[in-house]
Coordinates of C-alpha atoms and ligand atoms in Angstrom, one line a residue:
X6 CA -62.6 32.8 -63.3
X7 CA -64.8 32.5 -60.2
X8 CA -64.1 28.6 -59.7
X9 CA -60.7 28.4 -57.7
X10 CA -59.5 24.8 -59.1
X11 CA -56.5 23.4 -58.1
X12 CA -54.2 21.2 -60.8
X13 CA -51.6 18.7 -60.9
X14 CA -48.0 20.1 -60.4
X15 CA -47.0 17.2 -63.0
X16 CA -49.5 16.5 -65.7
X17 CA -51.7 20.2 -65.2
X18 CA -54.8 18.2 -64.9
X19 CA -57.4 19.8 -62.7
X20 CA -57.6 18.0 -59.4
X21 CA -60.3 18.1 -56.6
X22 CA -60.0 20.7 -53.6
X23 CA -57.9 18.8 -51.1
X24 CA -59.0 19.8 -47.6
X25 CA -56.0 22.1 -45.9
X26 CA -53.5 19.5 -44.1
X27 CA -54.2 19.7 -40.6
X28 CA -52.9 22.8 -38.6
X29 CA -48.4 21.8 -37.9
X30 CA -48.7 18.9 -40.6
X31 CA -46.8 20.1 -43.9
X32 CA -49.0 19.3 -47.2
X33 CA -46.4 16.7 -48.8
X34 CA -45.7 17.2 -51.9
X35 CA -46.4 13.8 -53.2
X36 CA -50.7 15.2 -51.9
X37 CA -51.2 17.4 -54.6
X38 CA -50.6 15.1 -57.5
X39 CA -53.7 13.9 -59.0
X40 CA -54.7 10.1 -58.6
X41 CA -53.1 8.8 -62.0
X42 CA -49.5 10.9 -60.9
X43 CA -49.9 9.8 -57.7
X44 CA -50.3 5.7 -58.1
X45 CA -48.0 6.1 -61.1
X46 CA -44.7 5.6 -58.6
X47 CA -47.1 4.6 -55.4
X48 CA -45.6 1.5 -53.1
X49 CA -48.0 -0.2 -50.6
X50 CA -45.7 -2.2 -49.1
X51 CA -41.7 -1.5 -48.4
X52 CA -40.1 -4.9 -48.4
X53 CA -36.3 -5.8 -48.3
X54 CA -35.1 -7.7 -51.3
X55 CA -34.1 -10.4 -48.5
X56 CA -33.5 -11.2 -44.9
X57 CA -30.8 -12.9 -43.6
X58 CA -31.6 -14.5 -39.9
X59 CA -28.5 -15.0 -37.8
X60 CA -29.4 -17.8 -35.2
X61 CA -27.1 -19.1 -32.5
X62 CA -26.8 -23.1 -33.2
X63 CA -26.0 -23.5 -29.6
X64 CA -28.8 -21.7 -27.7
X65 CA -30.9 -19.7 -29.9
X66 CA -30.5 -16.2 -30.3
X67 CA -30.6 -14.3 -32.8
X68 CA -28.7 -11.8 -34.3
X69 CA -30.2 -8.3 -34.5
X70 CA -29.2 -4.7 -34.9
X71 CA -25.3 -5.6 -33.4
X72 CA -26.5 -7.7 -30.8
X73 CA -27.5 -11.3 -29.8
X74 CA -30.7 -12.0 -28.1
X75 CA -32.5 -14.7 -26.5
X76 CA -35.6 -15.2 -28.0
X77 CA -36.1 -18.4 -25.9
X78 CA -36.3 -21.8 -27.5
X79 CA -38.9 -21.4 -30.4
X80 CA -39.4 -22.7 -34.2
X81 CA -36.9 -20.6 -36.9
X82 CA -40.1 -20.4 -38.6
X83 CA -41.3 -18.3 -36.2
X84 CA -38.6 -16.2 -36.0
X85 CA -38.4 -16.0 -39.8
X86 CA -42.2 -14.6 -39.8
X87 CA -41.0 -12.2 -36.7
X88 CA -38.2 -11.0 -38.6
X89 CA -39.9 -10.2 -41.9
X90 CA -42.7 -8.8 -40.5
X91 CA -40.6 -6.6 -38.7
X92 CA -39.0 -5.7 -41.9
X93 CA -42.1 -4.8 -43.9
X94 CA -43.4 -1.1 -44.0
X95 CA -46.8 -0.1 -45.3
X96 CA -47.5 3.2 -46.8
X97 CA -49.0 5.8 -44.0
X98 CA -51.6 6.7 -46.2
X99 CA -52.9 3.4 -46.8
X100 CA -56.2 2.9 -44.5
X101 CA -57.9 -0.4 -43.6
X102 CA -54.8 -2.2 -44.1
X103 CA -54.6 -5.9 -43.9
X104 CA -52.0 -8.1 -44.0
X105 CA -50.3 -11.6 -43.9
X106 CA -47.1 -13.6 -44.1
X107 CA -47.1 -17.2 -45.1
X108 CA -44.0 -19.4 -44.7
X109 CA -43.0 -21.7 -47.7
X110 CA -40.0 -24.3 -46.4
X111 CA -37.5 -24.4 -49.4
X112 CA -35.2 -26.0 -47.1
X113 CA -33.9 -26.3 -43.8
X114 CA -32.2 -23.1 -44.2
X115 CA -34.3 -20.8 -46.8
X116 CA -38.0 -20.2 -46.6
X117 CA -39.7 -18.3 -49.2
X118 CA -42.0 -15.8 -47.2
X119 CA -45.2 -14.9 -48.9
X120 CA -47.2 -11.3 -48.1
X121 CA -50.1 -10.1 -48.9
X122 CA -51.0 -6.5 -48.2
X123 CA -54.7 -5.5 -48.9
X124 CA -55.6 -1.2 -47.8
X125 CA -57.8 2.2 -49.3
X126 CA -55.6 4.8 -50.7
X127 CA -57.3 7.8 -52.0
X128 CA -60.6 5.8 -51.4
X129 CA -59.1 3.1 -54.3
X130 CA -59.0 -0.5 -52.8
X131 CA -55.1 -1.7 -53.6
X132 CA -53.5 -5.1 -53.2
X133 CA -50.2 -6.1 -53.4
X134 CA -48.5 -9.6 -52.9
X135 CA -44.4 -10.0 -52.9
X136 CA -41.9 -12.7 -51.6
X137 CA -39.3 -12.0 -49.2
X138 CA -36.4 -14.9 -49.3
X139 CA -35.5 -16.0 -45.8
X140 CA -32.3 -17.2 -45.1
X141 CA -31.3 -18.9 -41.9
X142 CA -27.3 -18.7 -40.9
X143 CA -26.6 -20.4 -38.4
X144 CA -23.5 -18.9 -36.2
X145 CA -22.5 -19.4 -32.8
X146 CA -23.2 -16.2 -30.8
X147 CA -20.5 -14.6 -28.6
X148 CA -21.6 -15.6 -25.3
X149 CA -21.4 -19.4 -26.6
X150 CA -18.1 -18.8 -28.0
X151 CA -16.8 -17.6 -25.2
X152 CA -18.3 -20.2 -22.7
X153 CA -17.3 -22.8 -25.3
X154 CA -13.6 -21.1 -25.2
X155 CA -13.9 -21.0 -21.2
X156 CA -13.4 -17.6 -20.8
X157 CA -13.9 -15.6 -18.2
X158 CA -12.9 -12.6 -16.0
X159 CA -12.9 -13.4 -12.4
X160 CA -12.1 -16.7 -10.3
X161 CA -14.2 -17.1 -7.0
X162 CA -12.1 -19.2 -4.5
X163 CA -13.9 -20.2 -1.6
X164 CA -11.9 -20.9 0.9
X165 CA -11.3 -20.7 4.9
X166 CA -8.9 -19.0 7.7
X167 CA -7.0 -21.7 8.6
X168 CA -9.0 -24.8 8.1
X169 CA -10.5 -26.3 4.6
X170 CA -14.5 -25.6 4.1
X171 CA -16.8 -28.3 4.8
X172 CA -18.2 -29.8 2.4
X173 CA -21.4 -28.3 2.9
X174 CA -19.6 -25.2 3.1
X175 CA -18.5 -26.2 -0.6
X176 CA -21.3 -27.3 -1.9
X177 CA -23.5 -24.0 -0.7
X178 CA -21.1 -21.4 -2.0
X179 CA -21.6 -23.2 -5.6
X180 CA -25.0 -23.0 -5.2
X181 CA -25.1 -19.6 -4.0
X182 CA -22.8 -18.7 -7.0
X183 CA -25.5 -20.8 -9.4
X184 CA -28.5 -18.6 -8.3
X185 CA -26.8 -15.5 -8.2
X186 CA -25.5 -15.8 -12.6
X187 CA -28.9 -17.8 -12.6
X188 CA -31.2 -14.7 -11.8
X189 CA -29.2 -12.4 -14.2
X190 CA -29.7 -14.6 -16.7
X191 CA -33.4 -15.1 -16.4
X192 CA -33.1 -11.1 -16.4
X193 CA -31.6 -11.1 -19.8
X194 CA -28.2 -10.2 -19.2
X195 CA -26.6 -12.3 -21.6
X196 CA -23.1 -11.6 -20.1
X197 CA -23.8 -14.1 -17.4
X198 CA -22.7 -17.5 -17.1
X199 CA -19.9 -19.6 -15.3
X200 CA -17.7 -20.9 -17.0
X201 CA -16.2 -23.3 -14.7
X202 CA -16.8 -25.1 -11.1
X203 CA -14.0 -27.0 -10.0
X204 CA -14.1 -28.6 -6.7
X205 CA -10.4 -28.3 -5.5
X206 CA -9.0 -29.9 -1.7
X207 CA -8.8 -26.2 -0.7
X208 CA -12.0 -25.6 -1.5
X209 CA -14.2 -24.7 -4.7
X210 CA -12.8 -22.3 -7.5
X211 CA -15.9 -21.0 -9.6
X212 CA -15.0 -19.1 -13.1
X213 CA -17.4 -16.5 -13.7
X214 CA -17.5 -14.0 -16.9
X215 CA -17.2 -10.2 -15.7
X216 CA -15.6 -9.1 -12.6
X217 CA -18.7 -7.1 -11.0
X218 CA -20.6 -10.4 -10.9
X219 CA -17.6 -12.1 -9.5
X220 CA -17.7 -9.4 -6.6
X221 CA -20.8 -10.3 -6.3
X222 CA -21.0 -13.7 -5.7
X223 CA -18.0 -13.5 -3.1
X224 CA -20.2 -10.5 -1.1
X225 CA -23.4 -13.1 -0.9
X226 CA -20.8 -16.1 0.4
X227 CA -19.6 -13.6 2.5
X228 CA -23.1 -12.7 3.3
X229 CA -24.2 -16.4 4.2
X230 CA -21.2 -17.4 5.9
X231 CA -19.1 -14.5 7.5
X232 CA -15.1 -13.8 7.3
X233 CA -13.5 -11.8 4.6
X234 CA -13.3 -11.2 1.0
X235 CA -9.5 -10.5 -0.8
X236 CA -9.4 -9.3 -4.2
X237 CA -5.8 -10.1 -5.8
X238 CA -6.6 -8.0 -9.8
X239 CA -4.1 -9.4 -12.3
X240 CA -3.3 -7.6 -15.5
X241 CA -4.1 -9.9 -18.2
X242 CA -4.1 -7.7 -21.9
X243 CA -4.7 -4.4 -23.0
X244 CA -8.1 -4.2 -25.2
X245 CA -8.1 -3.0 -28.6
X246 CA -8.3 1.4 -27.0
X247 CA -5.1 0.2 -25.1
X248 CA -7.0 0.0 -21.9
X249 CA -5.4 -2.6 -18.9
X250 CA -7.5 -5.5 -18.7
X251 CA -7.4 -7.3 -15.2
X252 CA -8.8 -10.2 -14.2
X253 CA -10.0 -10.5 -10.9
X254 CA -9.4 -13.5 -8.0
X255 CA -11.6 -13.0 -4.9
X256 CA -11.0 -15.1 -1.9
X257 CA -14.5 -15.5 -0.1
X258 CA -12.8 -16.9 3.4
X259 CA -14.8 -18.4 5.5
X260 CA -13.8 -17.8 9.2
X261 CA -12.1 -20.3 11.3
X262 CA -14.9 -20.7 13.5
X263 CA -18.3 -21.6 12.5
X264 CA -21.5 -22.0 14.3
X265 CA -21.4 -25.4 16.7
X266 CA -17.5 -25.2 17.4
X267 CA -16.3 -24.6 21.0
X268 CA -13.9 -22.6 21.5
X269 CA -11.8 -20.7 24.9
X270 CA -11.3 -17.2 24.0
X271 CA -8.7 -17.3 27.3
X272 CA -10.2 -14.8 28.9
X273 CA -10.9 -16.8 32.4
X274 CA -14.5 -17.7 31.5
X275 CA -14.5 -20.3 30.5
X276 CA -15.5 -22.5 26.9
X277 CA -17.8 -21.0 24.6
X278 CA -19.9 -22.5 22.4
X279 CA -20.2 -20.8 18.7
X280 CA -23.5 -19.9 17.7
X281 CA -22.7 -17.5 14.9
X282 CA -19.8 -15.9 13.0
X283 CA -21.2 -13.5 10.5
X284 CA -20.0 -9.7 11.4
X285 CA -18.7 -10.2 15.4
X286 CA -18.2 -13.8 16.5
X287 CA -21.3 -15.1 19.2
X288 CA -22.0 -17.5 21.2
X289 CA -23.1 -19.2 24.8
X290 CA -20.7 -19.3 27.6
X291 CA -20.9 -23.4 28.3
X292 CA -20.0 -22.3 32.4
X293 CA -22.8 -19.9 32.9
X294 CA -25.0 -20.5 29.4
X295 CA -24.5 -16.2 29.2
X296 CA -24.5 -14.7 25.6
X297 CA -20.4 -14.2 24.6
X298 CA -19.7 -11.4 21.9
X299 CA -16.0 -11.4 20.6
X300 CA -14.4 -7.4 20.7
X301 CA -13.2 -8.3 17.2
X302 CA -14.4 -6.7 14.5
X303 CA -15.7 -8.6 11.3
X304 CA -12.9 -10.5 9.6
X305 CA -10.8 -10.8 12.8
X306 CA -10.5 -13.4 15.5
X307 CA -10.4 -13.9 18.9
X308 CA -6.8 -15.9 19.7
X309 CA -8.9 -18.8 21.0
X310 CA -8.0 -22.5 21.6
X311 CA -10.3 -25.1 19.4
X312 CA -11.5 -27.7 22.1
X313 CA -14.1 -29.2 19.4
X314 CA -17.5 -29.0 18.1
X315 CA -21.2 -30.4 19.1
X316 CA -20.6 -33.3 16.7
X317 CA -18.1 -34.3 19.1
X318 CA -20.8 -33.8 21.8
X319 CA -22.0 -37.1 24.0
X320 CA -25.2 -37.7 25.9
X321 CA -24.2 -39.2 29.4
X322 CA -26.2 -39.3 32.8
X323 CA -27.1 -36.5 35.5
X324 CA -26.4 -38.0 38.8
X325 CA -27.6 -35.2 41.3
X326 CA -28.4 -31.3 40.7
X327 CA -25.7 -30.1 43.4
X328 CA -27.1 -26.3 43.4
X329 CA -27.7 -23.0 40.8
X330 CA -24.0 -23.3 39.9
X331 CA -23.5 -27.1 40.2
X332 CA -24.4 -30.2 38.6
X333 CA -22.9 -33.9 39.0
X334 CA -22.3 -36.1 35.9
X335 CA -21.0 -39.0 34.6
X336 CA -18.0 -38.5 32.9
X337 CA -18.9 -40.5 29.5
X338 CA -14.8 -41.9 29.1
X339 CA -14.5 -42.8 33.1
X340 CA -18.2 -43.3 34.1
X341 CA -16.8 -41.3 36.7
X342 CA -19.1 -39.0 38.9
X343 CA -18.2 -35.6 38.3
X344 CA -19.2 -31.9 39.9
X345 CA -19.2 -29.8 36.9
X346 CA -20.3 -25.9 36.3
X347 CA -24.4 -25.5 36.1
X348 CA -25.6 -23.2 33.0
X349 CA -28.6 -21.6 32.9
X350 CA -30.0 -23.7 29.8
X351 CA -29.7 -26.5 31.7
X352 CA -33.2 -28.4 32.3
X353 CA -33.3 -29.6 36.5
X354 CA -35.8 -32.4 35.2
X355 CA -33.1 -33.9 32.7
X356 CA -31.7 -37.4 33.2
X357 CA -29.6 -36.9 30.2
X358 CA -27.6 -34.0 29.0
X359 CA -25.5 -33.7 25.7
X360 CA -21.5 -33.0 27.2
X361 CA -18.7 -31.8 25.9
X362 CA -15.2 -33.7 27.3
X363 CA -12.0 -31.3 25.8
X364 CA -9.2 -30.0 27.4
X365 CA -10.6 -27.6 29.4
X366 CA -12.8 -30.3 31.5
X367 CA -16.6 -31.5 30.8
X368 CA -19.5 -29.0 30.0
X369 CA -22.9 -29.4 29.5
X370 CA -24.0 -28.5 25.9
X371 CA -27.5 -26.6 25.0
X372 CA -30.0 -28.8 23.2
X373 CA -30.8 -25.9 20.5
X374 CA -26.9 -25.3 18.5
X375 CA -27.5 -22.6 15.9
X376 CA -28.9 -19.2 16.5
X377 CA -32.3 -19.0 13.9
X378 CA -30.1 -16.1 11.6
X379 CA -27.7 -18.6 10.5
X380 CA -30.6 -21.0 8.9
X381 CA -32.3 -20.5 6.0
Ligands
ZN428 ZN1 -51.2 14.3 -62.7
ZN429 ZN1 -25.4 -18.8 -28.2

């Protein structure tokens, strides 16, 4: 025979010269049947028999592969078409493949999905049409569960050394503790959340779900505010592999001395008023208006005596401007005239200057309080 024919492995009818696969691409098997073998057990489409959508009630998420995610707040329709079409496989030698999904509401729960699958095998035009049952199950996914429980695995307590936070102290470290879960979230880390805020006399306590973020929040109120950080672990189970489980408390303490109190570090200079406390303490010496930096590292403080804050501050009357180191006042209690000490941030021109009246005599404040770092 001078023809070279090739035939069908299964029914040994002669079949066209197929061209050689490309060079690395095995010839499947399923290639040399001819046409009639070959649709005889031929699939367009591979379609589960059913899908079963597992939607948290409480935000959303769905179930898939073993995890929840957010698919942000949409229509289970939509998911339902997602899901299915996700599902569906068409044959990889099908070419000029069309397709569509059309959702038929049986009930709040089930929808009947309906596909159609048009494509060219072997040059043959081929349609297929199947329904895939949708059912909705509505769970509650384990992040909801566990907020819902009020779990969690580290307690932020703000507090500070030897006073109680202001309440703008307070209200800040919540916030800062809001943005920081907030911006993981929005990330897609779905192990965020807080689980409580409870706003205590001593000072907020903020429940917050793994320990790393509770670290974290403490570091950024440490980072805003200055002072220290205390971590106090307590063992609370062993997990399933018998590993210790701690949960973690972390004092964020504000120091004792924030920007705009006045304070005598008692070393013969005189007052000083605080202008900033994150890292070393710094201020203005109220005497000579000369920068002050405390020797103490972060997290330590200078034994200093408390003589107030600028909210205690008064405006009273310059009487005379004695010389560079000397200016006369009127003492705001006495409406005496006194000669007190001359800093260099005081203006010459003023008739009125903010003073301080404590223990340690009367002292002109600065009109400017806070260094620029310390505000937003
Ligand atoms: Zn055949
Ligand atoms: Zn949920």
């Amino acid at each position: 025979m001078s023809e070279s024919r090739d035939f069908c492995p299964r029914c040994g009818d002669p079949v066209p010269e197929r061209p050689e696969p490309l060079p690395g691409m095995p010839r499947e098997r399923d290639d040399v049947l001819c046409d009639s073998c070959y649709f005889e057990d031929f699939d367009l489409v591979d379609a589960p028999d059913e899908v079963q959508v597992r939607v948290c009630a409480q935000c959303g998420a769905i179930h898939r592969g073993n995890r929840w995610v957010d698919v942000g707040a949409r229509d289970y329709t939509d998911i339902a078409i997602e899901e299915v079409s996700n599902s569906l496989g068409v044959h990889l030698n099908a070419e000029e493949v069309r397709w569509g999904v059309e959702p038929e509401q049986v009930d709040e729960n089930n929808i009947r999905m309906h596909c159609h699958f048009s494509g060219v095998v072997r040059g043959t035009p081929l349609e297929e049409s199947i329904v895939v049952p949708v059912s909705i199950a509505r769970e509650t996914c384990q992040r909801c569960g566990r907020i819902a429980g009020g779990y969690f695995a580290s307690l932020v307590q703000v507090r500070a050394d030897d006073r109680t936070p202001t309440t703008e102290e307070a209200e800040t470290a919540i916030e800062i503790a809001e943005s920081y879960i907030a911006e993981r979230e929005e990330k897609g880390d779905r192990d965020a959340f807080i689980s409580s805020i409870k706003r205590t006399p001593n000072g907020p306590n903020i429940k917050i779900s793994t320990n790393k973020m509770g670290s974290g929040v403490a570091k950024q109120i440490r980072e805003r505010f200055g002072g220290t950080i205390e971590e106090h672990p307590t063992l609370v189970t062993e997990d399933g592999d018998g590993n210790e489980v701690y949960r973690v408390t972390f004092v964020a303490r504000l120091p004792r001395y924030t920007a705009g109190d006045v304070i005598d570090p008692e070393d013969g200079d005189g007052p000083v008023l605080v202008r900033s406390n994150r890292g070393r303490l710094k201020g203005t010496r109220l005497t000579s208006g000369d920068p002050y930096e405390s020797e103490f590292e972060e997290g330590e403080r200078p034994e200093a005596e408390d003589l107030g804050s600028v909210e205690d501050a008064e405006e009273t009357t310059v009487v005379t401007v004695e010389d560079e180191h000397a200016v006369q006042v009127l003492d705001p209690e006495t409406y005496e005239a006194k000669t007190i000490p001359r800093p260099d941030y005081f203006d010459p021109d003023a008739a009125m200057v903010p003073v301080l009246k404590s223990q340690s005599g009367l002292h002109i404040l600065p009109e400017e309080v806070v260094d620029d770092e310390d505000e937003e």
